[in-house]
Coordinates of C-alpha atoms in Angstrom, one line a residue:
F1 CA 14.3 -25.2 2.6
K2 CA 13.6 -25.1 -1.0
V3 CA 11.5 -22.0 -1.9
H4 CA 8.9 -22.3 -4.6
Y5 CA 7.8 -19.2 -6.4
P6 CA 5.5 -17.2 -6.5
L7 CA 5.0 -16.9 -2.8
G8 CA 2.5 -14.1 -3.2
I9 CA 0.0 -12.7 -5.6
S10 CA -1.3 -9.2 -6.0
F11 CA -4.6 -8.4 -7.6
D12 CA -6.0 -5.1 -8.9
I13 CA -9.4 -6.1 -7.8
T14 CA -10.9 -2.8 -9.4
N15 CA -9.7 0.2 -11.5
R16 CA -12.3 2.4 -9.8
C17 CA -11.5 4.8 -7.0
N18 CA -13.5 7.4 -5.0
L19 CA -10.5 9.7 -4.6
R20 CA -8.2 11.5 -7.0
C21 CA -4.9 11.6 -5.2
K22 CA -2.1 13.7 -6.8
H23 CA 0.6 11.1 -6.4
C24 CA -1.5 8.1 -7.8
Y25 CA 0.4 6.2 -10.6
F26 CA -2.7 4.2 -11.3
L27 CA -4.9 7.0 -12.4
K28 CA -2.1 8.2 -14.9
Q29 CA -2.3 4.7 -16.6
N30 CA -6.0 5.3 -17.8
Q31 CA -7.1 1.8 -17.1
N32 CA -10.9 1.3 -17.4
E33 CA -11.7 -2.4 -18.1
E34 CA -12.3 -4.9 -15.2
L35 CA -13.8 -8.4 -14.9
S36 CA -17.2 -9.0 -13.6
D37 CA -17.5 -10.4 -10.1
D38 CA -18.1 -14.0 -11.3
R39 CA -15.3 -13.8 -13.8
L40 CA -12.8 -12.3 -11.5
L41 CA -13.6 -15.0 -8.8
A42 CA -13.2 -17.7 -11.4
R43 CA -9.8 -16.2 -12.4
V44 CA -8.7 -16.2 -8.8
H45 CA -9.6 -19.9 -8.5
E46 CA -7.7 -20.6 -11.8
L47 CA -4.6 -18.9 -10.6
K48 CA -4.7 -20.7 -7.2
K49 CA -4.6 -24.0 -9.2
I50 CA -1.9 -22.9 -11.6
Y51 CA 0.3 -21.5 -8.7
P52 CA -0.2 -23.7 -5.6
S53 CA 2.9 -22.2 -3.9
V54 CA 1.0 -18.9 -3.3
L55 CA 0.5 -18.2 0.5
H56 CA -0.2 -14.5 0.5
A57 CA -2.6 -12.3 -1.6
G58 CA -2.6 -8.6 -1.8
W59 CA -5.8 -6.8 -2.8
I60 CA -5.3 -3.3 -4.3
G61 CA -6.9 -1.0 -6.9
G62 CA -8.3 1.4 -7.4
E63 CA -10.1 1.3 -4.1
P64 CA -10.8 -2.4 -3.4
L65 CA -13.5 -1.8 -0.8
L66 CA -15.7 -0.5 -3.7
R67 CA -16.1 -4.3 -4.4
K68 CA -16.4 -5.3 -0.7
E69 CA -18.5 -8.4 -1.1
L70 CA -16.2 -9.7 -3.8
L71 CA -13.2 -8.9 -1.7
V72 CA -14.5 -10.8 1.3
Q73 CA -15.1 -13.8 -0.8
C74 CA -11.7 -13.7 -2.4
T75 CA -9.8 -13.3 0.9
Q76 CA -11.2 -16.6 2.1
L77 CA -9.2 -18.4 -0.6
F78 CA -5.8 -17.5 0.9
P79 CA -4.4 -18.1 4.4
L80 CA -2.9 -14.5 4.5
N81 CA -4.2 -11.2 3.0
M82 CA -3.1 -7.7 2.8
I83 CA -5.8 -5.1 1.7
V84 CA -4.6 -1.6 0.5
T85 CA -7.3 1.0 1.0
N86 CA -7.7 4.7 1.3
G87 CA -9.9 4.1 4.4
T88 CA -12.8 6.2 3.4
I89 CA -15.2 3.2 3.3
E90 CA -15.9 1.3 6.6
L91 CA -13.5 -1.7 6.9
P92 CA -15.1 -5.1 7.0
V93 CA -14.0 -7.8 9.6
I94 CA -11.7 -10.3 7.8
S95 CA -9.8 -12.3 10.3
N96 CA -7.0 -13.5 8.0
S97 CA -6.1 -10.1 6.7
V98 CA -4.3 -7.0 7.5
F99 CA -5.5 -3.6 6.2
N100 CA -2.9 -1.0 5.0
V101 CA -4.7 2.3 5.2
S102 CA -3.1 5.1 3.2
V103 CA -2.5 8.3 5.2
D104 CA 0.0 10.7 3.7
G105 CA 0.4 13.1 6.6
T106 CA -1.6 15.0 9.2
R107 CA -4.8 16.7 8.0
E108 CA -3.1 19.7 6.4
Y109 CA -0.6 17.6 4.3
Y110 CA -3.1 14.8 3.7
E111 CA -5.7 17.1 2.1
K112 CA -3.1 18.7 -0.2
I113 CA -2.6 15.3 -1.7
R114 CA -5.8 13.4 -1.3
G115 CA -8.5 16.1 -1.1
A116 CA -10.4 17.9 1.5
G117 CA -13.2 16.6 3.8
V118 CA -12.2 12.9 4.4
Y119 CA -9.3 12.9 6.8
D120 CA -11.4 12.6 10.0
K121 CA -13.6 9.8 8.4
V122 CA -10.4 7.9 7.5
K123 CA -9.0 8.1 11.0
D124 CA -12.3 7.0 12.6
N125 CA -12.5 4.0 10.2
A126 CA -9.0 3.0 11.0
N127 CA -9.2 3.4 14.7
R128 CA -10.3 -0.1 15.4
N129 CA -9.2 -2.9 17.7
D130 CA -11.2 -5.8 16.2
I131 CA -9.1 -6.0 13.0
R132 CA -5.4 -5.7 12.1
I133 CA -4.6 -2.2 10.7
N134 CA -1.4 -0.5 9.7
V135 CA -1.0 3.0 8.2
T136 CA 1.2 3.6 5.1
C137 CA 2.6 6.9 4.3
V138 CA 4.1 7.9 1.0
L139 CA 6.7 10.6 1.4
N140 CA 7.1 13.3 -1.2
R141 CA 7.8 17.0 -1.5
Y142 CA 4.5 18.0 0.1
N143 CA 4.7 16.0 3.3
G144 CA 8.2 15.5 4.5
D145 CA 7.8 18.0 7.3
C146 CA 5.0 16.3 9.2
I147 CA 6.6 12.9 9.9
E148 CA 6.8 13.3 13.7
A149 CA 3.5 15.1 14.0
L150 CA 1.9 12.1 12.1
L151 CA 3.5 9.6 14.5
K152 CA 2.4 11.5 17.6
E153 CA -1.2 11.8 16.4
W154 CA -1.6 8.1 15.5
K155 CA 0.3 6.7 18.4
N156 CA -2.8 7.0 20.5
T157 CA -4.9 4.9 18.1
Y158 CA -5.4 1.2 17.8
I159 CA -3.3 0.8 14.7
Q160 CA -0.3 -1.4 14.8
G161 CA 2.1 1.2 13.4
I162 CA 3.1 3.3 10.3
S163 CA 5.3 2.3 7.4
F164 CA 7.0 4.8 5.2
S165 CA 7.9 4.6 1.5
F166 CA 8.8 7.2 -1.1
Y167 CA 6.9 8.5 -4.1
T168 CA 7.9 6.9 -7.4
P169 CA 8.0 9.2 -10.3
Q170 CA 6.2 8.4 -13.6
R171 CA 8.2 7.8 -16.7
G172 CA 7.7 10.8 -19.1
V173 CA 5.9 12.9 -16.6
D174 CA 7.2 16.2 -15.3
D175 CA 6.9 15.5 -11.6
S176 CA 6.9 18.1 -8.8
L177 CA 6.3 15.5 -6.1
Y178 CA 9.7 13.7 -6.5
L179 CA 12.3 13.9 -3.8
T180 CA 15.9 14.1 -4.9
G181 CA 18.4 11.6 -3.5
P182 CA 19.8 13.9 -0.9
Q183 CA 16.2 15.0 0.1
K184 CA 15.3 11.3 0.7
D185 CA 18.4 10.7 2.6
M186 CA 17.6 13.6 5.0
L187 CA 14.2 12.1 5.6
I188 CA 15.6 8.7 6.3
D189 CA 18.1 10.1 8.7
H190 CA 15.0 11.7 10.5
L191 CA 13.1 8.4 10.6
V192 CA 16.2 6.5 11.9
S193 CA 16.4 9.0 14.7
L194 CA 12.6 8.8 15.4
K195 CA 13.0 4.9 15.8
K196 CA 14.7 5.7 19.0
I197 CA 11.5 7.3 20.3
Y198 CA 8.8 5.4 18.5
G199 CA 10.6 2.0 18.1
D200 CA 8.6 -0.6 16.2
F201 CA 5.6 1.8 15.8
I202 CA 7.7 2.8 12.7
L203 CA 7.2 -0.6 11.0
N204 CA 10.3 -0.2 8.7
S205 CA 13.3 -1.5 10.3
R206 CA 16.6 0.4 10.6
S207 CA 18.2 -1.9 8.1
V208 CA 15.5 -1.4 5.6
L209 CA 15.5 2.4 5.9
N210 CA 19.2 2.4 5.3
L211 CA 18.8 0.3 2.2
M212 CA 16.4 2.9 0.8
R213 CA 19.2 5.5 0.8
S214 CA 20.4 7.1 -2.5
T215 CA 23.7 5.2 -2.3
T216 CA 22.2 1.7 -2.2
S217 CA 18.6 1.9 -3.4
A218 CA 19.5 1.6 -7.1
E219 CA 21.4 -1.6 -6.5
I220 CA 18.7 -3.0 -4.3
T221 CA 16.1 -2.3 -7.0
S222 CA 18.2 -3.9 -9.7
R223 CA 18.2 -7.2 -8.0
C224 CA 14.6 -7.1 -6.6
K225 CA 13.1 -10.5 -6.1
S226 CA 9.4 -9.2 -6.4
P227 CA 8.9 -9.9 -10.0
K228 CA 9.7 -13.6 -9.3
A229 CA 8.1 -13.8 -5.8
I230 CA 5.0 -11.9 -6.4
L231 CA 2.6 -12.4 -9.3
S232 CA 0.9 -9.2 -10.2
I233 CA -2.7 -9.4 -11.8
D234 CA -4.6 -6.4 -13.3
A235 CA -8.3 -6.0 -13.1
K236 CA -8.7 -7.7 -16.4
G237 CA -7.2 -10.8 -14.9
D238 CA -4.0 -10.5 -16.9
I239 CA -0.4 -10.7 -15.6
K240 CA 1.0 -7.2 -15.6
S241 CA 4.5 -5.9 -15.9
P242 CA 6.1 -4.1 -14.2
C243 CA 4.9 -5.6 -10.9
V244 CA 3.1 -3.4 -8.3
M245 CA 6.3 -3.3 -6.2

């Protein structure tokens, strides 16, 4: 079948967030402006007409649930949606969406990165069986030791599973969170071995984990299809580059 691009679109629905996470690239960009609800909704309609091939929309921020009513309206315009949230705000029921709740470790590790006092609230908000919820974990130098403990703890909840990615360093920033190639490869070995125990609860496939290794990741990144397949829109309604991926 002939594929028409873009297949997906990613919206920074807001620049605002109620957390100040140590690994957040967005905060380091110092973005402040965002469209009003009416103007952003009009921009979404406009982009739908310009790019009729789009089937999937991603809603990120900032924290997208800070504009919950607008978010609910926008998700009705696409057949499939993914909402990336820190989980501190109660999740609305949106039938055509999956929520990706960011949880970077068990409580001790989480609070080193995202701040104290919200871990239990996030876990309560994510432990729902009436909506589709995944947990996403960004691995860095702080939290690599707690992978199995995180899997054990969340296996007894209603979430569908946990996906793992690696912290991306910021250009020009002296970054203590960054994992070297050998450090990442050790964590990938650990995840591959844990797949034997947890199976698809680790949402990354073995093949994807192996492509993330230091020996192959640069090649994969250099021919990434995301800039072509996914249109990235900032909170001012403009196309942004590089894309969110």
